[in-house]
Amino acid sequence: MPTTRTHPATQRSEHTREALLRAGTLRFVEHGFEGASVEQIAREAGVNKALINYHFGGKRGLYVAILDTTFGEIREGLRALAQSGGTPEQLLGRMLDLFRVMAEERRPGFPALMLREAMAPGERFGRLIGPHLAAMVNVVRLIVERGIREKRFRKVDPLLTHLAMIGGMAFFFATQKGREHLAVQGAFPGRFPTGEEFVEYMKGLMLNGLAVERPPRRPRSERSRAK
Amino acid sequence: MPTTRTHPATQRSEHTREALLRAGTLRFVEHGFEGASVEQIAREAGVNKALINYHFGGKRGLYVAILDTTFGEIREGLRALAQSGGTPEQLLGRMLDLFRVMAEERRPGFPALMLREAMAPGERFGRLIGPHLAAMVNVVRLIVERGIREKRFRKVDPLLTHLAMIGGMAFFFATQKGREHLAVQGAFPGRFPTGEEFVEYMKGLMLNGLAVERPPRRPRSERSRAK
DNA sequence: GTCTATAGGCTGATAGAC
DNA sequence: GTCTATCAGCCTATAGAC
């Protein structure tokens, strides 16, 4: 079988596989499954295009392998997070940090992969991505439900909370390149916020937005400026 | 010229154009530009595929026409919103309502179109979508800045506010079908929230999250349950 | 304006030498 | 495992009849 290695991994084949996974990720993230071509991926990986068929059984096989490894890693990170201690506020913050690290460092482009799959749900969507997404929803749900139980959060819907928070994050990181692109053309207004900036903003928004006590409608006077 | 009509619009050609625009939107939204085929679009529109070239000058021409009309309408709605009166809170709420109406009724699929473009920024991205996005950012910026000036909002960054809010909205509506799909397979946890539900949630999150007075860290006792 | 027929390019995949 | 050569299929676009 091509996809499961028979020889020790200390061979050129390992390099080939990983080069294809890396180049494939880049192309699939930017152009989607249909938009990417195996020739371009192979060229970018510096290997012959026939090797995509040999190692992964075809274009779709490469794509599935990429989704698998990517979301497997995300899920592992979530598992560790769910077991760690702290207040619900801290856990939510740590989840946002994890998302950023994955999106910017460990698995660049994973938000775009996720979004593309969710927008064009084929058969594979449910089987492949579904369980991983469900795990993500579940972590948020546990945190939010605990926050509510401990009277730290308002009685919000955990699923809607997940959608608003993770949706905002996925959108931001999936469209970072687009903003850069616009920036170069001078077509985008204002600054080009970094991932860290956005994550800090999101933490503030969520923690204030979820907090129990409602602020008074009329502000008395100017106080506590957010730095 | 094919794209600008010379004859009165009371002809079959008008029907053909609109059938192609409608079918094209569906296909482009679901499969992206590369993933959609003109043959399928023409079949779905019930017209001959050569007419795509006649009326729009080709596949790309049809796509551009779709982006143009879609985002033109969004922008018009925003213009009206910006001129209407009310508190910053009301304006933000009305903007979210407008987004939902556009995404679910007037221009189904527009969030997906926006996302796909933003994820794969080509040359046309800046020229075509850029100005429309800039207009969107600008409306949020004006509202948020007024809210801050009037001491109703915290001193938040308007651009980050826009990204979190509109990003969450775009994500939600672009992935609605995906959730339905998962729901059928039983792979998605929990309910399947409607657009209206999500918009109401987002209003609450933003207004609480942006509000001036910070809630105390320790809740005194259980009060004011959010309905 | 609409349709049929067809051209021409590109894509993913495979057979077979090394 | 890697590479070259090649194929069949699909896709967009066009020419020309009506």
mmCIF file of N, CA, C and O in Angstrom, chain B residues 6-59:
data_model
loop_
_atom_site.group_PDB
_atom_site.id
_atom_site.type_symbol
_atom_site.label_atom_id
_atom_site.label_comp_id
_atom_site.label_asym_id
_atom_site.label_seq_id
_atom_site.Cartn_x
_atom_site.Cartn_y
_atom_site.Cartn_z
ATOM 1 N N THR B 6 -28.748 46.646 -25.640
ATOM 2 C CA THR B 6 -29.082 47.658 -26.637
ATOM 3 C C THR B 6 -30.585 47.687 -26.874
ATOM 4 O O THR B 6 -31.158 48.721 -27.176
ATOM 5 N N HIS B 7 -31.206 46.547 -26.699
ATOM 6 C CA HIS B 7 -32.657 46.463 -26.915
ATOM 7 C C HIS B 7 -33.395 46.700 -25.616
ATOM 8 O O HIS B 7 -32.829 46.564 -24.535
ATOM 9 N N PRO B 8 -34.647 47.062 -25.716
ATOM 10 C CA PRO B 8 -35.453 47.191 -24.495
ATOM 11 C C PRO B 8 -35.421 45.906 -23.695
ATOM 12 O O PRO B 8 -35.300 44.809 -24.242
ATOM 13 N N ALA B 9 -35.549 46.064 -22.411
ATOM 14 C CA ALA B 9 -35.338 44.923 -21.519
ATOM 15 C C ALA B 9 -36.512 43.953 -21.528
ATOM 16 O O ALA B 9 -36.479 42.933 -20.863
ATOM 17 N N THR B 10 -37.522 44.263 -22.268
ATOM 18 C CA THR B 10 -38.711 43.411 -22.244
ATOM 19 C C THR B 10 -38.562 42.244 -23.204
ATOM 20 O O THR B 10 -39.404 41.994 -24.037
ATOM 21 N N GLN B 11 -37.486 41.512 -23.075
ATOM 22 C CA GLN B 11 -37.268 40.417 -24.014
ATOM 23 C C GLN B 11 -36.849 39.167 -23.274
ATOM 24 O O GLN B 11 -36.618 39.178 -22.070
ATOM 25 N N ARG B 12 -36.713 38.143 -24.048
ATOM 26 C CA ARG B 12 -36.296 36.879 -23.460
ATOM 27 C C ARG B 12 -34.883 36.971 -22.890
ATOM 28 O O ARG B 12 -34.514 36.289 -21.948
ATOM 29 N N SER B 13 -34.106 37.849 -23.525
ATOM 30 C CA SER B 13 -32.706 37.963 -23.100
ATOM 31 C C SER B 13 -32.608 38.346 -21.623
ATOM 32 O O SER B 13 -31.710 37.903 -20.904
ATOM 33 N N GLU B 14 -33.554 39.183 -21.211
ATOM 34 C CA GLU B 14 -33.541 39.599 -19.805
ATOM 35 C C GLU B 14 -33.728 38.389 -18.901
ATOM 36 O O GLU B 14 -33.033 38.218 -17.898
ATOM 37 N N HIS B 15 -34.658 37.565 -19.268
ATOM 38 C CA HIS B 15 -34.896 36.342 -18.495
ATOM 39 C C HIS B 15 -33.654 35.466 -18.481
ATOM 40 O O HIS B 15 -33.276 34.894 -17.457
ATOM 41 N N THR B 16 -33.018 35.362 -19.631
ATOM 42 C CA THR B 16 -31.794 34.554 -19.725
ATOM 43 C C THR B 16 -30.703 35.084 -18.803
ATOM 44 O O THR B 16 -30.100 34.335 -18.025
ATOM 45 N N ARG B 17 -30.481 36.376 -18.883
ATOM 46 C CA ARG B 17 -29.453 36.992 -18.031
ATOM 47 C C ARG B 17 -29.713 36.703 -16.557
ATOM 48 O O ARG B 17 -28.812 36.298 -15.821
ATOM 49 N N GLU B 18 -30.936 36.916 -16.136
ATOM 50 C CA GLU B 18 -31.214 36.757 -14.709
ATOM 51 C C GLU B 18 -31.183 35.303 -14.278
ATOM 52 O O GLU B 18 -30.770 34.993 -13.158
ATOM 53 N N ALA B 19 -31.606 34.417 -15.173
ATOM 54 C CA ALA B 19 -31.519 32.994 -14.847
ATOM 55 C C ALA B 19 -30.058 32.587 -14.676
ATOM 56 O O ALA B 19 -29.705 31.827 -13.766
ATOM 57 N N LEU B 20 -29.196 33.131 -15.530
ATOM 58 C CA LEU B 20 -27.772 32.820 -15.429
ATOM 59 C C LEU B 20 -27.167 33.421 -14.161
ATOM 60 O O LEU B 20 -26.351 32.778 -13.492
ATOM 61 N N LEU B 21 -27.576 34.623 -13.838
ATOM 62 C CA LEU B 21 -27.061 35.257 -12.620
ATOM 63 C C LEU B 21 -27.474 34.448 -11.391
ATOM 64 O O LEU B 21 -26.669 34.198 -10.497
ATOM 65 N N ARG B 22 -28.715 34.024 -11.376
ATOM 66 C CA ARG B 22 -29.204 33.281 -10.217
ATOM 67 C C ARG B 22 -28.507 31.929 -10.099
ATOM 68 O O ARG B 22 -27.981 31.564 -9.048
ATOM 69 N N ALA B 23 -28.495 31.180 -11.207
ATOM 70 C CA ALA B 23 -27.865 29.853 -11.181
ATOM 71 C C ALA B 23 -26.365 29.965 -10.907
ATOM 72 O O ALA B 23 -25.792 29.169 -10.150
ATOM 73 N N GLY B 24 -25.748 30.991 -11.505
ATOM 74 C CA GLY B 24 -24.315 31.184 -11.291
ATOM 75 C C GLY B 24 -24.002 31.461 -9.838
ATOM 76 O O GLY B 24 -23.045 30.917 -9.279
ATOM 77 N N THR B 25 -24.830 32.292 -9.212
ATOM 78 C CA THR B 25 -24.614 32.587 -7.800
ATOM 79 C C THR B 25 -24.618 31.306 -6.978
ATOM 80 O O THR B 25 -23.708 31.054 -6.189
ATOM 81 N N LEU B 26 -25.633 30.483 -7.188
ATOM 82 C CA LEU B 26 -25.731 29.229 -6.447
ATOM 83 C C LEU B 26 -24.470 28.398 -6.599
ATOM 84 O O LEU B 26 -23.886 27.911 -5.630
ATOM 85 N N ARG B 27 -24.043 28.239 -7.855
ATOM 86 C CA ARG B 27 -22.890 27.374 -8.121
ATOM 87 C C ARG B 27 -21.594 27.965 -7.592
ATOM 88 O O ARG B 27 -20.766 27.254 -7.025
ATOM 89 N N PHE B 28 -21.404 29.246 -7.787
ATOM 90 C CA PHE B 28 -20.163 29.881 -7.319
ATOM 91 C C PHE B 28 -20.096 29.870 -5.798
ATOM 92 O O PHE B 28 -19.028 29.684 -5.211
ATOM 93 N N VAL B 29 -21.242 30.083 -5.177
ATOM 94 C CA VAL B 29 -21.278 30.069 -3.715
ATOM 95 C C VAL B 29 -20.888 28.694 -3.193
ATOM 96 O O VAL B 29 -20.114 28.573 -2.249
ATOM 97 N N GLU B 30 -21.416 27.677 -3.834
ATOM 98 C CA GLU B 30 -21.197 26.332 -3.297
ATOM 99 C C GLU B 30 -19.835 25.752 -3.665
ATOM 100 O O GLU B 30 -19.219 25.062 -2.856
ATOM 101 N N HIS B 31 -19.381 26.014 -4.875
ATOM 102 C CA HIS B 31 -18.155 25.354 -5.323
ATOM 103 C C HIS B 31 -17.001 26.279 -5.629
ATOM 104 O O HIS B 31 -15.940 25.816 -6.051
ATOM 105 N N GLY B 32 -17.215 27.577 -5.465
ATOM 106 C CA GLY B 32 -16.157 28.504 -5.801
ATOM 107 C C GLY B 32 -16.059 28.704 -7.307
ATOM 108 O O GLY B 32 -16.697 27.984 -8.080
ATOM 109 N N PHE B 33 -15.238 29.666 -7.719
ATOM 110 C CA PHE B 33 -15.147 29.985 -9.144
ATOM 111 C C PHE B 33 -14.627 28.804 -9.951
ATOM 112 O O PHE B 33 -15.229 28.394 -10.938
ATOM 113 N N GLU B 34 -13.524 28.236 -9.517
ATOM 114 C CA GLU B 34 -12.923 27.127 -10.269
ATOM 115 C C GLU B 34 -13.774 25.861 -10.198
ATOM 116 O O GLU B 34 -13.819 25.099 -11.155
ATOM 117 N N GLY B 35 -14.421 25.662 -9.074
ATOM 118 C CA GLY B 35 -15.185 24.433 -8.891
ATOM 119 C C GLY B 35 -16.473 24.382 -9.690
ATOM 120 O O GLY B 35 -16.981 23.307 -9.987
ATOM 121 N N ALA B 36 -16.990 25.547 -10.041
ATOM 122 C CA ALA B 36 -18.233 25.582 -10.803
ATOM 123 C C ALA B 36 -17.930 25.446 -12.295
ATOM 124 O O ALA B 36 -16.901 25.911 -12.763
ATOM 125 N N SER B 37 -18.817 24.803 -13.048
ATOM 126 C CA SER B 37 -18.619 24.683 -14.490
ATOM 127 C C SER B 37 -19.752 25.387 -15.227
ATOM 128 O O SER B 37 -20.900 25.360 -14.786
ATOM 129 N N VAL B 38 -19.412 25.999 -16.346
ATOM 130 C CA VAL B 38 -20.419 26.751 -17.096
ATOM 131 C C VAL B 38 -21.525 25.833 -17.594
ATOM 132 O O VAL B 38 -22.688 26.235 -17.683
ATOM 133 N N GLU B 39 -21.168 24.623 -17.895
ATOM 134 C CA GLU B 39 -22.181 23.694 -18.379
ATOM 135 C C GLU B 39 -23.261 23.482 -17.319
ATOM 136 O O GLU B 39 -24.459 23.544 -17.594
ATOM 137 N N GLN B 40 -22.818 23.266 -16.103
ATOM 138 C CA GLN B 40 -23.756 23.027 -15.011
ATOM 139 C C GLN B 40 -24.609 24.267 -14.742
ATOM 140 O O GLN B 40 -25.815 24.162 -14.505
ATOM 141 N N ILE B 41 -23.970 25.417 -14.777
ATOM 142 C CA ILE B 41 -24.696 26.664 -14.552
ATOM 143 C C ILE B 41 -25.774 26.850 -15.612
ATOM 144 O O ILE B 41 -26.930 27.161 -15.305
ATOM 145 N N ALA B 42 -25.378 26.628 -16.871
ATOM 146 C CA ALA B 42 -26.335 26.801 -17.961
ATOM 147 C C ALA B 42 -27.484 25.810 -17.825
ATOM 148 O O ALA B 42 -28.656 26.172 -17.991
ATOM 149 N N ARG B 43 -27.168 24.578 -17.499
ATOM 150 C CA ARG B 43 -28.207 23.564 -17.339
ATOM 151 C C ARG B 43 -29.180 23.993 -16.240
ATOM 152 O O ARG B 43 -30.388 23.940 -16.384
ATOM 153 N N GLU B 44 -28.605 24.440 -15.120
ATOM 154 C CA GLU B 44 -29.436 24.842 -13.988
ATOM 155 C C GLU B 44 -30.302 26.054 -14.331
ATOM 156 O O GLU B 44 -31.412 26.199 -13.816
ATOM 157 N N ALA B 45 -29.765 26.907 -15.201
ATOM 158 C CA ALA B 45 -30.522 28.089 -15.592
ATOM 159 C C ALA B 45 -31.510 27.763 -16.708
ATOM 160 O O ALA B 45 -32.376 28.572 -17.046
ATOM 161 N N GLY B 46 -31.377 26.589 -17.292
ATOM 162 C CA GLY B 46 -32.274 26.194 -18.366
ATOM 163 C C GLY B 46 -31.986 26.887 -19.684
ATOM 164 O O GLY B 46 -32.877 27.036 -20.522
ATOM 165 N N VAL B 47 -30.751 27.333 -19.867
ATOM 166 C CA VAL B 47 -30.393 27.986 -21.124
ATOM 167 C C VAL B 47 -29.149 27.324 -21.712
ATOM 168 O O VAL B 47 -28.487 26.531 -21.049
ATOM 169 N N ASN B 48 -28.843 27.681 -22.913
ATOM 170 C CA ASN B 48 -27.670 27.120 -23.565
ATOM 171 C C ASN B 48 -26.393 27.734 -23.005
ATOM 172 O O ASN B 48 -26.329 28.916 -22.706
ATOM 173 N N LYS B 49 -25.367 26.907 -22.912
ATOM 174 C CA LYS B 49 -24.158 27.378 -22.245
ATOM 175 C C LYS B 49 -23.419 28.442 -23.048
ATOM 176 O O LYS B 49 -22.658 29.229 -22.498
ATOM 177 N N ALA B 50 -23.657 28.464 -24.350
ATOM 178 C CA ALA B 50 -22.977 29.479 -25.164
ATOM 179 C C ALA B 50 -23.461 30.881 -24.807
ATOM 180 O O ALA B 50 -22.769 31.875 -25.044
ATOM 181 N N LEU B 51 -24.635 30.949 -24.193
ATOM 182 C CA LEU B 51 -25.207 32.259 -23.867
ATOM 183 C C LEU B 51 -24.446 32.955 -22.739
ATOM 184 O O LEU B 51 -24.546 34.167 -22.570
ATOM 185 N N ILE B 52 -23.702 32.160 -21.990
ATOM 186 C CA ILE B 52 -22.874 32.793 -20.960
ATOM 187 C C ILE B 52 -21.822 33.669 -21.617
ATOM 188 O O ILE B 52 -21.545 34.784 -21.171
ATOM 189 N N ASN B 53 -21.268 33.166 -22.706
ATOM 190 C CA ASN B 53 -20.303 33.972 -23.429
ATOM 191 C C ASN B 53 -20.965 35.162 -24.106
ATOM 192 O O ASN B 53 -20.421 36.264 -24.104
ATOM 193 N N TYR B 54 -22.132 34.932 -24.647
ATOM 194 C CA TYR B 54 -22.811 36.031 -25.341
ATOM 195 C C TYR B 54 -23.151 37.174 -24.386
ATOM 196 O O TYR B 54 -22.876 38.339 -24.659
ATOM 197 N N HIS B 55 -23.726 36.839 -23.261
ATOM 198 C CA HIS B 55 -24.236 37.884 -22.368
ATOM 199 C C HIS B 55 -23.174 38.462 -21.445
ATOM 200 O O HIS B 55 -23.244 39.635 -21.082
ATOM 201 N N PHE B 56 -22.234 37.621 -21.036
ATOM 202 C CA PHE B 56 -21.285 38.108 -20.030
ATOM 203 C C PHE B 56 -19.827 38.026 -20.488
ATOM 204 O O PHE B 56 -18.927 38.331 -19.724
ATOM 205 N N GLY B 57 -19.641 37.567 -21.710
ATOM 206 C CA GLY B 57 -18.274 37.517 -22.215
ATOM 207 C C GLY B 57 -17.450 36.379 -21.655
ATOM 208 O O GLY B 57 -16.230 36.378 -21.801
ATOM 209 N N GLY B 58 -18.102 35.426 -21.003
ATOM 210 C CA GLY B 58 -17.363 34.279 -20.477
ATOM 211 C C GLY B 58 -17.684 33.997 -19.025
ATOM 212 O O GLY B 58 -18.471 34.693 -18.380
ATOM 213 N N LYS B 59 -17.089 32.949 -18.534
ATOM 214 C CA LYS B 59 -17.337 32.528 -17.159
ATOM 215 C C LYS B 59 -16.941 33.622 -16.164
ATOM 216 O O LYS B 59 -17.702 33.986 -15.272
#
